Each structure stands twice: as structure tokens, then as C-alpha cells.
Amino acid sequence: LSTNKVVLRNAVYQSVTPKEILREKMFNYLDINLNRDENIVIVADSLNRPIENRLKEIFSSATILRPEINGYLLPELVDSLLVDSLPNRVILESDNFSLISSVSAQMSAQISDLREVQLFTTYHGNVYENGNLSRKQLGDLRFTFASGHFPLKKSEYSSFQERYIEAFGKPPNREAIRAYDLTLDFLLRFAYRGGVDNIDQIGETEYQENRF
């Protein structure tokens, strides 16, 4: 259940999509879907300079917006770099909650009838699950990222999720759902094969929010 690199020995499987794969998917997505004539702005903290450089190679005319040391953007600088004449595509690269919160709040405030702003990231880490991060702002920005799971809508709660809510008073988070899906998948594969040998040769399976 880790995005970090795992040594894949016999009977060792990595159920979470590695960060590098998700990033490559997003690099390809951005390369194909973003128009070079649009106003592309890259916001990356000091820990993500290699990602910034990779994005700059793809979008050579993109504007680089560097955050301040304390993890925020200068409002007047944001306002001056976003335009009304073109769609604004902002790519954010950070695991710093303060910066992510600042960017989402300021970019959301820039949206108007004349100004279109959309937010992207090449990696959606656990910091985005922080309950203090405004889901409305991210929704207004049509926040786009690659994900290893596909969450169900509230109206689509499964029996497992309903039982979880009854037991704990809140819906299961994605780690709990993945653990449930993974355990169920292992048990079914184990029962089908009669052991752990070659359980990965059964093919693709699909459960609550995950495929294996």
C-alpha cells in the first residue's frame, strides 16, 4: 500500500500506482491536451525544480511563478500573470499544504466571466486529502490530476461503505477502501488458485474503487 518503490520478490505485489507512473501519465495528458497558445503558468516549490524543468521542456513559452519562502503567492503577481484574453492553465507542483491552499484560494478568486482558470498537478499526494483544503475551490478550478482510484459518489455507497459508516460514523477514506478491495481481491485469487502461486495471472479485477 505504498507509492514508494518496492522490491518485487515472489509473492510481493505493489497495489498502489507508483508516483513515477502517475506523473508520466499526467505529463502525456498535459502535452496532448494543453494548447501552447494558452496562458500556461507553472507554480513549483524548491523541492520540485526537476518537475518544473520537465514541464518547461514541454511548454517552452510557459510562465514560471515562484512562491515566496513562507509558501504563498503574491496576490499582485498572480493578478498580473493571469489574463482575460486566453484560458489560464496553472500547473501546481508541491506537497506543501500552505502553498497548495494559497494557490487554490488565489486562483479560484481569479475566476470570472472574463477570466478562465484551470488547475492541474502531475502528482496528487496525500496532502490534498487534508480536510482544511477547500473542495469547492478545487472544483471551481476543475482541478485535474492522475489517480490510482475512482471514488464513488455519495449516492453510490456500497454495502461495505454503509456498514463502515454504521460502525465508525463516517465514510471510509481511500486507504480503508483500498485495503478492503485488496484483501477481497487476494482472498478470491487465493481461493481460485489454491495458494499464492501465480495469483497475478488471473487477469484484471475490479472492486469498490480499485482495479488490480
Coordinates of N, CA and C in Angstrom, one line a residue:
L1 N 0.8 -1.2 0.0 CA 0.0 0.0 0.0 C 0.9 1.3 0.0
S2 N 2.0 1.2 -0.8 CA 2.9 2.4 -0.8 C 3.1 2.8 -2.2
T3 N 3.3 4.2 -2.4 CA 3.7 4.7 -3.7 C 5.2 4.7 -3.9
N4 N 5.9 4.4 -2.8 CA 7.4 4.3 -2.9 C 7.8 3.0 -3.7
K5 N 9.0 3.0 -4.2 CA 9.5 1.9 -4.9 C 9.5 0.6 -4.0
V6 N 9.1 -0.5 -4.5 CA 9.0 -1.7 -3.8 C 9.9 -2.8 -4.5
V7 N 10.6 -3.6 -3.8 CA 11.4 -4.7 -4.4 C 10.4 -5.8 -4.6
L8 N 10.1 -6.1 -5.8 CA 9.1 -7.1 -6.1 C 9.7 -8.5 -6.2
R9 N 9.7 -9.2 -5.0 CA 10.1 -10.5 -4.9 C 8.9 -11.4 -5.1
N10 N 9.1 -12.8 -4.9 CA 7.9 -13.7 -5.0 C 6.9 -13.4 -4.0
A11 N 5.6 -13.3 -4.4 CA 4.5 -13.0 -3.5 C 4.5 -11.6 -2.9
V12 N 5.3 -10.7 -3.5 CA 5.3 -9.3 -3.1 C 4.7 -8.5 -4.3
Y13 N 3.6 -7.8 -4.0 CA 2.9 -7.0 -5.1 C 2.7 -5.6 -4.6
Q14 N 2.8 -4.7 -5.5 CA 2.6 -3.3 -5.2 C 1.2 -2.9 -5.7
S15 N 0.3 -2.6 -4.8 CA -1.1 -2.4 -5.2 C -1.4 -0.9 -5.5
V16 N -0.5 0.0 -5.1 CA -0.7 1.4 -5.3 C 0.2 1.8 -6.5
T17 N -0.4 2.6 -7.4 CA 0.3 3.0 -8.6 C 1.5 3.9 -8.1
P18 N 2.7 3.6 -8.5 CA 3.9 4.4 -8.2 C 3.8 5.8 -8.7
K19 N 4.3 6.7 -7.9 CA 4.3 8.2 -8.2 C 4.8 8.4 -9.6
E20 N 5.9 7.7 -10.0 CA 6.5 8.0 -11.3 C 5.6 7.7 -12.5
I21 N 4.8 6.6 -12.3 CA 3.8 6.3 -13.4 C 2.7 7.3 -13.5
L22 N 2.2 7.7 -12.3 CA 1.1 8.8 -12.3 C 1.6 10.0 -13.0
R23 N 2.9 10.4 -12.7 CA 3.4 11.6 -13.2 C 3.6 11.5 -14.7
E24 N 4.1 10.4 -15.2 CA 4.3 10.2 -16.6 C 2.9 10.3 -17.4
K25 N 1.9 9.7 -16.7 CA 0.5 9.8 -17.3 C 0.1 11.3 -17.5
M26 N 0.4 12.1 -16.4 CA 0.0 13.5 -16.5 C 0.8 14.3 -17.4
F27 N 2.1 14.0 -17.5 CA 3.0 14.6 -18.5 C 2.4 14.4 -19.9
N28 N 2.0 13.2 -20.2 CA 1.5 12.9 -21.5 C 0.1 13.6 -21.7
Y29 N -0.7 13.6 -20.7 CA -2.0 14.2 -20.8 C -1.9 15.7 -21.0
L30 N -1.0 16.3 -20.3 CA -0.8 17.8 -20.4 C -0.2 18.1 -21.8
D31 N 0.7 17.3 -22.2 CA 1.4 17.5 -23.6 C 0.3 17.4 -24.7
I32 N -0.6 16.5 -24.6 CA -1.6 16.3 -25.6 C -2.8 17.3 -25.5
N33 N -3.2 17.7 -24.3 CA -4.4 18.4 -24.1 C -4.3 19.9 -23.9
L34 N -3.1 20.4 -23.5 CA -2.9 21.8 -23.3 C -2.4 22.5 -24.6
N35 N -3.1 23.5 -25.0 CA -2.8 24.3 -26.2 C -1.6 25.2 -25.9
R36 N -0.6 25.2 -26.7 CA 0.6 26.1 -26.4 C 0.3 27.5 -26.5
D37 N -0.8 27.9 -27.2 CA -1.2 29.3 -27.3 C -1.9 29.8 -26.1
E38 N -2.3 28.9 -25.2 CA -3.0 29.3 -24.0 C -2.0 29.9 -23.0
N39 N -2.4 30.5 -21.9 CA -1.6 31.1 -20.9 C -1.2 30.0 -19.9
I40 N -0.1 29.4 -20.0 CA 0.3 28.3 -19.1 C 1.2 28.8 -18.1
V41 N 0.9 28.6 -16.8 CA 1.7 29.1 -15.7 C 2.1 27.9 -14.8
I42 N 3.4 27.8 -14.5 CA 3.9 26.7 -13.7 C 4.3 27.3 -12.3
V43 N 3.7 26.7 -11.3 CA 4.0 27.0 -9.9 C 4.6 25.8 -9.2
A44 N 5.9 25.9 -8.8 CA 6.6 24.8 -8.2 C 7.5 25.3 -7.1
D45 N 7.5 24.6 -6.0 CA 8.3 24.9 -4.9 C 9.7 24.4 -5.1
S46 N 10.6 24.7 -4.2 CA 12.1 24.4 -4.4 C 12.3 22.9 -4.5
L47 N 11.5 22.1 -3.9 CA 11.6 20.6 -3.9 C 11.2 20.0 -5.2
N48 N 10.6 20.8 -6.1 CA 10.0 20.3 -7.3 C 10.6 20.9 -8.5
R49 N 11.9 21.4 -8.4 CA 12.5 22.0 -9.6 C 12.7 21.1 -10.7
P50 N 13.0 19.8 -10.5 CA 13.1 18.9 -11.6 C 11.8 18.7 -12.4
I51 N 10.7 18.7 -11.7 CA 9.4 18.7 -12.3 C 9.1 19.9 -13.1
E52 N 9.5 21.1 -12.5 CA 9.3 22.4 -13.2 C 10.1 22.4 -14.5
N53 N 11.4 21.9 -14.4 CA 12.2 21.8 -15.6 C 11.6 20.9 -16.7
R54 N 11.1 19.8 -16.3 CA 10.4 18.9 -17.3 C 9.2 19.6 -17.9
L55 N 8.4 20.2 -17.1 CA 7.3 20.9 -17.7 C 7.7 22.1 -18.6
K56 N 8.8 22.7 -18.3 CA 9.3 23.8 -19.1 C 9.8 23.3 -20.4
E57 N 10.3 22.1 -20.4 CA 10.7 21.5 -21.7 C 9.5 21.2 -22.6
I58 N 8.4 20.8 -22.0 CA 7.2 20.5 -22.8 C 6.5 21.8 -23.2
F59 N 6.5 22.8 -22.3 CA 5.8 24.1 -22.6 C 6.9 25.2 -22.5
S60 N 7.6 25.4 -23.6 CA 8.7 26.3 -23.5 C 8.3 27.8 -23.3
S61 N 7.1 28.1 -23.7 CA 6.7 29.5 -23.5 C 5.9 29.7 -22.2
A62 N 5.8 28.7 -21.3 CA 5.1 28.8 -20.1 C 5.8 29.8 -19.2
T63 N 5.0 30.5 -18.3 CA 5.5 31.4 -17.3 C 5.8 30.7 -16.0
I64 N 6.9 31.0 -15.4 CA 7.2 30.4 -14.1 C 6.9 31.3 -13.0
L65 N 6.0 30.9 -12.1 CA 5.6 31.7 -10.9 C 6.2 31.1 -9.7
R66 N 7.2 31.7 -9.1 CA 7.8 31.1 -7.9 C 7.2 31.6 -6.6
P67 N 6.9 30.6 -5.7 CA 6.3 31.0 -4.4 C 7.3 31.7 -3.5
E68 N 6.8 32.4 -2.6 CA 7.6 33.1 -1.6 C 8.1 32.0 -0.6
I69 N 9.1 32.3 0.2 CA 9.8 31.4 1.1 C 8.8 30.7 2.1
N70 N 7.8 31.5 2.5 CA 6.8 31.0 3.5 C 5.7 30.2 2.9
G71 N 5.8 30.0 1.6 CA 4.8 29.1 1.0 C 3.5 29.8 0.6
Y72 N 3.6 30.9 -0.1 CA 2.4 31.6 -0.6 C 2.8 32.4 -1.9
L73 N 1.8 32.8 -2.6 CA 2.0 33.6 -3.8 C 1.6 35.1 -3.5
L74 N 2.3 36.0 -4.1 CA 2.0 37.4 -4.0 C 0.7 37.7 -4.9
P75 N -0.3 38.2 -4.2 CA -1.6 38.4 -5.0 C -1.4 39.3 -6.2
E76 N -0.6 40.3 -6.1 CA -0.5 41.3 -7.2 C 0.3 40.6 -8.4
L77 N 1.2 39.6 -8.0 CA 1.9 38.9 -9.1 C 1.0 37.9 -9.8
V78 N 0.1 37.3 -9.0 CA -0.8 36.3 -9.6 C -1.8 37.1 -10.5
D79 N -2.3 38.2 -10.1 CA -3.2 39.0 -10.9 C -2.5 39.5 -12.2
S80 N -1.3 39.8 -12.1 CA -0.6 40.3 -13.3 C -0.2 39.2 -14.3
L81 N -0.1 38.0 -13.9 CA 0.3 36.9 -14.8 C -0.9 36.2 -15.4
L82 N -2.1 36.3 -14.8 CA -3.2 35.7 -15.4 C -3.9 36.7 -16.4
V83 N -4.5 36.2 -17.4 CA -5.0 37.1 -18.4 C -6.5 36.8 -18.7
D84 N -7.2 37.8 -19.3 CA -8.6 37.7 -19.7 C -8.7 37.2 -21.1
S85 N -7.7 37.4 -22.0 CA -7.8 37.1 -23.4 C -7.6 35.6 -23.7
L86 N -7.1 34.8 -22.8 CA -6.8 33.4 -23.1 C -7.1 32.6 -21.9
P87 N -7.4 31.3 -22.1 CA -7.6 30.4 -20.9 C -6.3 30.3 -20.1
N88 N -6.4 30.4 -18.8 CA -5.2 30.3 -17.9 C -5.1 28.8 -17.4
R89 N -4.0 28.1 -17.7 CA -3.8 26.8 -17.3 C -2.7 26.8 -16.3
V90 N -3.0 26.5 -15.0 CA -2.0 26.6 -13.9 C -1.6 25.2 -13.5
I91 N -0.3 24.9 -13.5 CA 0.2 23.6 -13.1 C 0.9 23.8 -11.8
L92 N 0.4 23.1 -10.7 CA 1.0 23.3 -9.4 C 1.8 22.0 -9.0
E93 N 3.0 22.2 -8.5 CA 3.8 21.1 -8.1 C 4.4 21.4 -6.7
S94 N 3.7 20.8 -5.7 CA 4.1 21.0 -4.3 C 3.4 19.9 -3.4
D95 N 4.1 19.6 -2.3 CA 3.4 18.8 -1.3 C 3.3 19.6 0.0
N96 N 3.4 20.9 -0.2 CA 3.3 21.9 1.0 C 1.9 22.3 1.1
F97 N 1.2 22.0 2.2 CA -0.2 22.4 2.3 C -0.4 23.9 2.2
S98 N 0.4 24.7 2.9 CA 0.3 26.1 2.9 C 0.3 26.7 1.4
L99 N 1.2 26.2 0.6 CA 1.3 26.6 -0.8 C 0.1 26.2 -1.6
I100 N -0.3 24.9 -1.4 CA -1.5 24.4 -2.1 C -2.7 25.2 -1.8
S101 N -2.9 25.4 -0.5 CA -4.1 26.2 0.0 C -4.1 27.6 -0.6
S102 N -2.9 28.2 -0.6 CA -2.7 29.6 -1.1 C -3.0 29.6 -2.6
V103 N -2.5 28.7 -3.3 CA -2.7 28.7 -4.8 C -4.1 28.4 -5.1
S104 N -4.8 27.5 -4.5 CA -6.2 27.2 -4.8 C -7.1 28.3 -4.5
A105 N -6.8 29.0 -3.4 CA -7.6 30.1 -3.0 C -7.5 31.3 -3.9
Q106 N -6.2 31.6 -4.3 CA -6.0 32.8 -5.1 C -6.4 32.5 -6.6
M107 N -6.2 31.3 -7.0 CA -6.6 31.0 -8.4 C -8.1 31.0 -8.5
S108 N -8.8 30.5 -7.5 CA -10.2 30.4 -7.5 C -10.8 31.8 -7.5
A109 N -10.2 32.7 -6.8 CA -10.7 34.1 -6.7 C -10.5 34.8 -8.0
Q110 N -9.6 34.3 -8.9 CA -9.4 35.0 -10.2 C -10.4 34.6 -11.2
I111 N -11.2 33.6 -10.9 CA -12.2 33.2 -11.9 C -13.3 34.2 -12.0
S112 N -13.7 34.5 -13.3 CA -14.8 35.5 -13.5 C -15.4 35.2 -14.9
D113 N -16.4 35.9 -15.3 CA -17.0 35.8 -16.6 C -15.9 36.0 -17.7
L114 N -14.9 36.8 -17.4 CA -13.9 37.2 -18.4 C -12.6 36.3 -18.3
R115 N -12.4 35.7 -17.1 CA -11.2 35.1 -16.8 C -11.4 33.6 -16.5
E116 N -10.9 32.7 -17.3 CA -11.0 31.3 -17.1 C -9.7 30.7 -16.5
V117 N -9.8 30.0 -15.4 CA -8.6 29.4 -14.8 C -8.8 28.0 -14.5
Q118 N -7.9 27.1 -14.9 CA -8.0 25.7 -14.5 C -6.7 25.3 -13.9
L119 N -6.8 24.4 -12.9 CA -5.6 24.0 -12.1 C -5.3 22.5 -12.4
F120 N -4.0 22.2 -12.5 CA -3.5 20.8 -12.7 C -2.4 20.5 -11.8
T121 N -2.1 19.2 -11.6 CA -0.9 18.8 -10.9 C -0.5 17.5 -11.5
T122 N 0.9 17.2 -11.5 CA 1.3 15.9 -12.0 C 1.3 14.9 -11.0
Y123 N 1.1 15.3 -9.7 CA 1.1 14.3 -8.6 C 0.1 14.8 -7.5
H124 N -0.9 14.0 -7.3 CA -1.9 14.3 -6.2 C -1.5 13.5 -5.0
G125 N -0.7 14.1 -4.1 CA -0.3 13.4 -2.9 C -1.3 13.4 -1.8
N126 N -1.0 12.8 -0.6 CA -1.9 12.7 0.5 C -2.3 14.1 1.1
V127 N -1.4 15.1 0.8 CA -1.7 16.4 1.4 C -3.0 17.0 0.8
Y128 N -3.4 16.6 -0.4 CA -4.7 17.0 -0.9 C -5.9 16.4 -0.2
E129 N -5.7 15.5 0.6 CA -6.8 14.9 1.4 C -7.1 15.6 2.7
N130 N -6.3 16.7 3.0 CA -6.5 17.5 4.2 C -7.8 18.1 4.2
G131 N -8.6 17.9 5.2 CA -10.0 18.4 5.3 C -10.1 19.9 5.3
N132 N -9.0 20.6 5.6 CA -9.0 22.1 5.6 C -8.8 22.7 4.2
L133 N -8.6 21.8 3.2 CA -8.4 22.3 1.8 C -9.8 22.4 1.2
S134 N -10.1 23.5 0.6 CA -11.5 23.8 0.1 C -11.7 22.9 -1.1
R135 N -12.7 22.0 -1.0 CA -13.1 21.2 -2.2 C -13.8 22.0 -3.2
K136 N -14.6 23.1 -2.7 CA -15.3 23.9 -3.6 C -14.3 24.7 -4.5
Q137 N -13.2 25.2 -3.9 CA -12.3 26.0 -4.7 C -11.6 25.1 -5.8
L138 N -11.3 23.9 -5.4 CA -10.7 22.9 -6.3 C -11.7 22.5 -7.4
G139 N -13.0 22.4 -7.0 CA -14.0 22.1 -8.0 C -14.2 23.2 -9.0
D140 N -14.2 24.5 -8.5 CA -14.4 25.6 -9.3 C -13.2 25.7 -10.3
L141 N -12.0 25.3 -9.9 CA -10.8 25.3 -10.8 C -10.7 24.1 -11.7
R142 N -11.7 23.2 -11.6 CA -11.7 21.9 -12.4 C -10.4 21.2 -12.2
F143 N -10.0 21.1 -11.0 CA -8.7 20.5 -10.6 C -8.5 19.1 -11.3
T144 N -7.4 19.0 -12.0 CA -7.2 17.8 -12.8 C -5.9 17.1 -12.4
F145 N -5.9 15.8 -12.2 CA -4.8 15.0 -11.8 C -5.0 13.6 -12.2
A146 N -3.9 12.8 -12.1 CA -4.0 11.3 -12.3 C -4.2 10.7 -11.0
S147 N -5.0 9.6 -11.0 CA -5.3 9.0 -9.7 C -5.3 7.5 -9.9
G148 N -4.9 6.8 -8.8 CA -4.9 5.3 -8.8 C -6.3 4.7 -8.4
H149 N -7.3 5.5 -8.1 CA -8.6 5.0 -7.7 C -9.7 5.9 -8.3
F150 N -10.9 5.4 -8.4 CA -12.0 6.2 -8.9 C -13.1 6.2 -7.8
P151 N -13.2 7.3 -7.0 CA -14.2 7.3 -5.9 C -15.6 7.3 -6.4
L152 N -16.4 6.6 -5.6 CA -17.9 6.5 -5.9 C -18.5 7.8 -5.4
K153 N -19.6 8.2 -6.0 CA -20.4 9.3 -5.5 C -21.1 8.8 -4.2
K154 N -21.5 9.8 -3.4 CA -22.2 9.5 -2.1 C -23.4 8.7 -2.3
S155 N -24.1 8.9 -3.4 CA -25.4 8.2 -3.7 C -25.1 6.8 -4.1
E156 N -23.8 6.5 -4.4 CA -23.5 5.1 -4.9 C -22.8 4.3 -3.8
Y157 N -23.0 4.7 -2.5 CA -22.3 3.9 -1.4 C -22.6 2.4 -1.5
S158 N -21.6 1.6 -1.4 CA -21.8 0.2 -1.4 C -22.2 -0.3 0.0
S159 N -22.6 -1.6 0.1 CA -22.9 -2.2 1.3 C -21.8 -2.1 2.3
F160 N -20.5 -2.3 1.8 CA -19.3 -2.2 2.7 C -19.2 -0.8 3.3
Q161 N -19.4 0.2 2.4 CA -19.3 1.6 2.9 C -20.4 2.0 3.9
E162 N -21.6 1.5 3.6 CA -22.7 1.7 4.5 C -22.5 1.1 5.9
R163 N -21.9 -0.2 5.9 CA -21.6 -0.8 7.1 C -20.5 -0.1 7.9
Y164 N -19.5 0.4 7.1 CA -18.4 1.2 7.7 C -19.0 2.4 8.4
I165 N -19.9 3.1 7.7 CA -20.5 4.3 8.3 C -21.2 4.0 9.6
E166 N -22.0 2.9 9.6 CA -22.7 2.5 10.8 C -21.7 2.2 11.9
A167 N -20.6 1.6 11.6 CA -19.6 1.2 12.7 C -18.8 2.4 13.2
F168 N -18.4 3.3 12.3 CA -17.4 4.3 12.6 C -18.0 5.7 12.5
G169 N -19.2 5.9 12.0 CA -19.8 7.2 12.0 C -19.4 8.1 10.8
K170 N -18.6 7.6 9.9 CA -18.1 8.4 8.8 C -17.8 7.5 7.7
P171 N -17.8 7.9 6.4 CA -17.4 7.1 5.3 C -15.9 6.7 5.4
P172 N -15.6 5.5 4.8 CA -14.2 5.1 4.8 C -13.4 6.0 3.9
N173 N -12.1 6.3 4.3 CA -11.2 7.0 3.4 C -10.7 6.1 2.3
R174 N -9.9 6.6 1.4 CA -9.5 5.8 0.2 C -8.5 4.7 0.6
E175 N -7.8 4.9 1.8 CA -6.9 3.9 2.2 C -7.7 2.7 2.8
A176 N -8.8 3.0 3.5 CA -9.6 1.9 4.0 C -10.3 1.1 2.9
I177 N -10.8 1.9 1.9 CA -11.4 1.2 0.7 C -10.4 0.4 0.0
R178 N -9.2 0.9 -0.2 CA -8.2 0.1 -1.0 C -7.8 -1.1 -0.2
A179 N -7.7 -1.0 1.1 CA -7.4 -2.2 2.0 C -8.4 -3.2 1.8
Y180 N -9.7 -2.8 1.9 CA -10.8 -3.7 1.7 C -10.8 -4.4 0.3
D181 N -10.6 -3.6 -0.7 CA -10.6 -4.1 -2.1 C -9.4 -5.1 -2.3
L182 N -8.2 -4.7 -1.7 CA -7.1 -5.5 -1.9 C -7.2 -6.8 -1.1
T183 N -7.8 -6.8 0.1 CA -8.0 -8.0 0.9 C -8.9 -8.9 0.2
L184 N -10.0 -8.4 -0.3 CA -11.0 -9.2 -1.1 C -10.4 -9.8 -2.3
D185 N -9.6 -9.0 -3.0 CA -9.0 -9.5 -4.3 C -8.0 -10.6 -3.9
F186 N -7.2 -10.5 -2.9 CA -6.3 -11.5 -2.5 C -7.0 -12.8 -2.1
L187 N -8.1 -12.7 -1.3 CA -8.8 -13.9 -0.9 C -9.4 -14.6 -2.1
L188 N -10.0 -13.9 -3.0 CA -10.6 -14.5 -4.2 C -9.6 -15.2 -5.1
R189 N -8.4 -14.5 -5.3 CA -7.4 -15.1 -6.1 C -6.8 -16.3 -5.4
F190 N -6.6 -16.2 -4.1 CA -6.0 -17.3 -3.3 C -7.0 -18.5 -3.4
A191 N -8.3 -18.3 -3.2 CA -9.2 -19.4 -3.3 C -9.3 -20.0 -4.7
Y192 N -9.1 -19.2 -5.7 CA -9.2 -19.7 -7.1 C -8.0 -20.5 -7.4
R193 N -6.8 -20.0 -7.0 CA -5.5 -20.7 -7.3 C -5.2 -21.8 -6.3
G194 N -5.8 -21.7 -5.1 CA -5.5 -22.7 -4.0 C -4.2 -22.4 -3.3
G195 N -3.7 -21.2 -3.5 CA -2.4 -20.7 -2.9 C -2.0 -19.4 -3.5
V196 N -0.8 -19.0 -3.2 CA -0.3 -17.7 -3.7 C 0.4 -17.8 -5.0
D197 N 0.7 -19.0 -5.4 CA 1.4 -19.2 -6.7 C 0.6 -18.7 -7.9
N198 N 1.2 -17.8 -8.6 CA 0.7 -17.3 -9.9 C -0.7 -16.6 -9.7
I199 N -1.0 -16.0 -8.6 CA -2.3 -15.4 -8.4 C -2.4 -14.1 -9.3
D200 N -1.2 -13.6 -9.8 CA -1.2 -12.5 -10.6 C -1.5 -12.8 -12.1
Q201 N -1.7 -14.1 -12.4 CA -2.0 -14.5 -13.7 C -3.5 -14.6 -14.0
I202 N -4.3 -14.3 -13.1 CA -5.8 -14.4 -13.3 C -6.3 -13.3 -14.2
G203 N -5.7 -12.1 -14.2 CA -6.1 -11.0 -15.0 C -6.7 -9.9 -14.2
E204 N -7.3 -8.9 -14.8 CA -7.8 -7.7 -14.2 C -9.1 -8.0 -13.4
T205 N -9.1 -7.4 -12.2 CA -10.4 -7.5 -11.4 C -10.7 -6.1 -11.0
E206 N -12.0 -5.9 -10.6 CA -12.5 -4.5 -10.3 C -13.4 -4.6 -9.1
Y207 N -13.2 -3.7 -8.1 CA -14.0 -3.7 -6.9 C -14.6 -2.4 -6.6
Q208 N -14.5 -1.9 -5.3 CA -15.2 -0.7 -4.9 C -14.7 0.5 -5.7
E209 N -13.4 0.8 -5.6 CA -12.8 2.0 -6.3 C -11.5 1.6 -7.0
N210 N -11.2 0.3 -7.0 CA -9.8 -0.1 -7.5 C -9.9 -1.2 -8.4
R211 N -8.9 -1.3 -9.3 CA -8.7 -2.4 -10.2 C -7.3 -3.0 -9.9
F212 N -7.2 -4.3 -10.0 CA -5.9 -5.0 -9.8 C -5.7 -5.9 -10.9

